[in-house]
GROMACS .gro file of C-alpha atoms in nm:
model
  177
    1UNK     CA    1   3.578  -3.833   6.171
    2UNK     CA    2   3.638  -3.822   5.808
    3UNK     CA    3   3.925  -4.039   5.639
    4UNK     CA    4   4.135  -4.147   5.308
    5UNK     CA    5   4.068  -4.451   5.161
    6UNK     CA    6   4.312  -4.516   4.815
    7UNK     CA    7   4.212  -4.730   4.601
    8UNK     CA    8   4.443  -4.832   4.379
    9UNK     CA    9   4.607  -5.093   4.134
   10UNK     CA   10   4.729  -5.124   3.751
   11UNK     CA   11   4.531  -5.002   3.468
   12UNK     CA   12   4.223  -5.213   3.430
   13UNK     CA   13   4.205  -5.319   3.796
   14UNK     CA   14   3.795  -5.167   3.820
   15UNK     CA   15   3.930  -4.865   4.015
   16UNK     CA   16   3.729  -4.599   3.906
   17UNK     CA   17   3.428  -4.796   3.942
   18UNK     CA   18   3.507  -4.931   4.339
   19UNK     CA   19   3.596  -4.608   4.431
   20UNK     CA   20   3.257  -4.392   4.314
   21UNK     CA   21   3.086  -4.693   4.459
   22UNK     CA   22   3.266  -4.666   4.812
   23UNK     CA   23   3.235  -4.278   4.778
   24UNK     CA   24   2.855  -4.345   4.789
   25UNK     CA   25   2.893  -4.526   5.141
   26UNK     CA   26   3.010  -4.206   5.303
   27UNK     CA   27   2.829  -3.863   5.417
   28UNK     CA   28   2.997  -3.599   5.351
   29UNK     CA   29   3.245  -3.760   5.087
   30UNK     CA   30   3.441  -3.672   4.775
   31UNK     CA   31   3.662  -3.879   4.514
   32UNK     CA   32   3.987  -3.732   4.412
   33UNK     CA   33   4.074  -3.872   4.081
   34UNK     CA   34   4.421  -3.935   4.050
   35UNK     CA   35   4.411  -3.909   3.692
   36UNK     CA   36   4.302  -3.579   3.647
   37UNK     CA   37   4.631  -3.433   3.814
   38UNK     CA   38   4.837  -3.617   3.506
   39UNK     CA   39   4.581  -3.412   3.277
   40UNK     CA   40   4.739  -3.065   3.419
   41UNK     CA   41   5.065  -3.106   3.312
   42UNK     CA   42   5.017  -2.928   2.992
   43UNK     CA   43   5.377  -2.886   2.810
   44UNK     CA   44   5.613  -3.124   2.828
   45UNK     CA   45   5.446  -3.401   2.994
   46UNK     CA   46   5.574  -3.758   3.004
   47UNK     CA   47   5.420  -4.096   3.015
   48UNK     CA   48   5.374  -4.153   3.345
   49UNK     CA   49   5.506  -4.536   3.320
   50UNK     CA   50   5.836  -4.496   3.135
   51UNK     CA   51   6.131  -4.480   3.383
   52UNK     CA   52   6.209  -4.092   3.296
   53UNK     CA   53   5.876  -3.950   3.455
   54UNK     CA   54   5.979  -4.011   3.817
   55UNK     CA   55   5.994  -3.701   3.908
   56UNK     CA   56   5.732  -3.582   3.726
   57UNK     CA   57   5.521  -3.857   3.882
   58UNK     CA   58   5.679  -3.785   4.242
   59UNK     CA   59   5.496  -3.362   4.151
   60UNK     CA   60   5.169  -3.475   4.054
   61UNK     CA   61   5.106  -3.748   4.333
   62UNK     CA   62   5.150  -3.500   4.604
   63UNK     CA   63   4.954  -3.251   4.453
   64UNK     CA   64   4.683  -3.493   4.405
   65UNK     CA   65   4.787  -3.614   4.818
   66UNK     CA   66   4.765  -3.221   4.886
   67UNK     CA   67   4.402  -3.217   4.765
   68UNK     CA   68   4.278  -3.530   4.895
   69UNK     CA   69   4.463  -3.456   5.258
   70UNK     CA   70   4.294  -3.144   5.243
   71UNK     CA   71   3.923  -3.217   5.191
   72UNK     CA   72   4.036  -3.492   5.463
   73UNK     CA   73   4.086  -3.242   5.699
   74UNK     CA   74   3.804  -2.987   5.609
   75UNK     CA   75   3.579  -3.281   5.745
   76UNK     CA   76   3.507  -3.500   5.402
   77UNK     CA   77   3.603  -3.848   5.398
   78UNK     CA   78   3.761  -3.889   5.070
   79UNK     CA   79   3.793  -4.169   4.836
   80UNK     CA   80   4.162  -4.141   4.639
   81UNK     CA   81   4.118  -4.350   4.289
   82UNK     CA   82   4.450  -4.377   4.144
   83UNK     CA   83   4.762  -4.526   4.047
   84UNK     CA   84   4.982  -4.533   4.423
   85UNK     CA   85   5.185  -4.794   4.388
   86UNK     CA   86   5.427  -4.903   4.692
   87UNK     CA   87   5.680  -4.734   4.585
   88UNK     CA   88   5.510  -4.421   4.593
   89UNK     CA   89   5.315  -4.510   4.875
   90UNK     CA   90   5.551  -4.262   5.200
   91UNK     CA   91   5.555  -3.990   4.913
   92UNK     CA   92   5.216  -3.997   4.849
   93UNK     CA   93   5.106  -4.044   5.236
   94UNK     CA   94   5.388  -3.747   5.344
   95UNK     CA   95   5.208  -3.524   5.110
   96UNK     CA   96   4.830  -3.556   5.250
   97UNK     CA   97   4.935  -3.430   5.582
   98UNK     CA   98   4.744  -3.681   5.763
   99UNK     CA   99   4.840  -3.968   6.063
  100UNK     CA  100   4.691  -4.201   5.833
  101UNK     CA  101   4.539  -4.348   5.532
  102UNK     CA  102   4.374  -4.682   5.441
  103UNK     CA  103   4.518  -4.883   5.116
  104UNK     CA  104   4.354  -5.096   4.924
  105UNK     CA  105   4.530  -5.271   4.638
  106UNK     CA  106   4.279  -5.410   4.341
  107UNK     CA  107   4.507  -5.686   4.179
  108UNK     CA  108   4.307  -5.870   3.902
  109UNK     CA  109   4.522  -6.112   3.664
  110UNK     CA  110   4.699  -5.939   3.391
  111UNK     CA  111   4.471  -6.061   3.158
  112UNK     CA  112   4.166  -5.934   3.310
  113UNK     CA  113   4.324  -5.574   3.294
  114UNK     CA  114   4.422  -5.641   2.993
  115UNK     CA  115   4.103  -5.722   2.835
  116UNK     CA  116   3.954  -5.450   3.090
  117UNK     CA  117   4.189  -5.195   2.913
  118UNK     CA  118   4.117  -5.305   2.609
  119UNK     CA  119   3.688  -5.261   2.618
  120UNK     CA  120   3.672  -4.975   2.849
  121UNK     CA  121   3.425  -4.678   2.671
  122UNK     CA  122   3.564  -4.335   2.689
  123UNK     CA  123   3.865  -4.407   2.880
  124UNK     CA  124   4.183  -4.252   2.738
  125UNK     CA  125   4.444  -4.501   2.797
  126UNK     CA  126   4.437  -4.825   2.580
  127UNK     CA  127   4.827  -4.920   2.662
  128UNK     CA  128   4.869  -5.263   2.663
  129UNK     CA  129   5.200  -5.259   2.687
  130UNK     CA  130   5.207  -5.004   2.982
  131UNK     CA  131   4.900  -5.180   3.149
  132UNK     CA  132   5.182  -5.513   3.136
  133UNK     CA  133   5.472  -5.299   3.289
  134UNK     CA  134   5.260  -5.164   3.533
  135UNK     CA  135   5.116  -5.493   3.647
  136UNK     CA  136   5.457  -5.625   3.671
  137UNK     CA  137   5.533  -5.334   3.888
  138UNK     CA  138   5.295  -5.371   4.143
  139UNK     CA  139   5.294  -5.772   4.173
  140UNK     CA  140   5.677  -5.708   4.249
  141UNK     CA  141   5.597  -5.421   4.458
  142UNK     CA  142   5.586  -5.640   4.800
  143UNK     CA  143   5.266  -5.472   4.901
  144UNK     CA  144   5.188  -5.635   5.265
  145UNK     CA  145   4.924  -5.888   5.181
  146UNK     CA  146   4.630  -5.709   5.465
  147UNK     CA  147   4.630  -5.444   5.163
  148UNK     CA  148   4.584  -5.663   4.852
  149UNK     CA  149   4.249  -5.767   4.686
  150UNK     CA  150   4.393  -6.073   4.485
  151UNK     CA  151   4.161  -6.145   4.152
  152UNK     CA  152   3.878  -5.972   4.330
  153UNK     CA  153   3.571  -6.170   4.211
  154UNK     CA  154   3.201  -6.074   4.180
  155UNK     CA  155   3.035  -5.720   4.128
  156UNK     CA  156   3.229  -5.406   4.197
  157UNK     CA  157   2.986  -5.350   4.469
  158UNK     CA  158   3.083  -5.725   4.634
  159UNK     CA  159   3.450  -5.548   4.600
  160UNK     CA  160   3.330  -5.227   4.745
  161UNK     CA  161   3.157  -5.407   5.038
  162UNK     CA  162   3.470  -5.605   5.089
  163UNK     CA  163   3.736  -5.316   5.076
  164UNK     CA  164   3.422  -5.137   5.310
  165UNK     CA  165   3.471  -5.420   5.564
  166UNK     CA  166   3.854  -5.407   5.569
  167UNK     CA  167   3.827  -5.037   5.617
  168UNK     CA  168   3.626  -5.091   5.908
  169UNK     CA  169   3.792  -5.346   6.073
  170UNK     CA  170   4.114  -5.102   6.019
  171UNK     CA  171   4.264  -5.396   5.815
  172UNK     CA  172   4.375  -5.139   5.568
  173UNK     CA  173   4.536  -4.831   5.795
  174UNK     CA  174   4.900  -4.725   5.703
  175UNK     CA  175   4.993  -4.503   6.026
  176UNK     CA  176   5.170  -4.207   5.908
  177UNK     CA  177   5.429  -3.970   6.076
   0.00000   0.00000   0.00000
């Protein structure tokens, strides 16, 4: 039976690099990269942390939801890697069509993304001051604690294996619908 598993958390929370790691633990699997639905908005586009891109941000998280829910459903487990915060967390879950997802919240301090942010080769956002506010956002967020990774420590593949084990136990479902 194949799944969702998000991964998510601020900027510089190592999500990119848990999620191709988990996506290696699955057969068949795929990773939908949250980022690369920002990237199609061509014209017009707004930062996706100032207050004003709501509903921009509300479009592009269910068409990235769409996509994952659907490779879900063609049989591929899928690894999300992306920014779902709480508060986009039923728009994002309504969207995928699914009964369920698993969450996984990567909270490292805010210095840690910062510095994260701040090294990162070939990533295009550098932010610090977005990476702050969006840090701020999600350690206000009240995510339910079964769902947080607090200052994850170790490898990314000792985060992996941990956010494996929660998935397995079913620490991390979200029931939908």
């Amino acid at each position: 039976m194949a799944d969702l598993l998000v991964v998510t958390g601020p900027p510089g929370a190592g999500k990119s690099t848990v999620a191709e790691l988990l996506t290696a633990r699955f057969d068949p699997a795929s990773i939908v990269p949250g980022d690369a639905f920002f990237s199609f908005w061509r014209r017009g586009a707004i930062a996706p942390w100032l207050p004003q891109a709501r509903e921009q941000n509300e479009v592009v998280l269910r068409a990235a939801a769409a996509a994952a829910g659907t490779f879900v459903s063609g049989g591929c487990t899928v690894v999300y890697d992306g920014v779902v915060g709480p508060w986009f967390l039923a728009t994002f879950a309504e969207a995928t069509g699914l009964r369920a997802l698993h969450y996984a919240v990567l909270m490292p301090s805010l210095e840690r993304c910062l510095e994260r942010v701040a090294t990162r080769p070939g990533h295009g956002f550098t932010d610090p001051d977005a990476t702050r506010q969006m840090h701020e956002a999600f350690t206000t967020a009240g995510a339910e604690e079964r769902h947080l990774l607090r200052d994850p420590l170790g490898e990314p593949g000792q985060v992996a294996a941990e956010i494996l084990d929660r998935f397995r136990a079913g620490s991390l479902v979200v029931p939908l619908g």
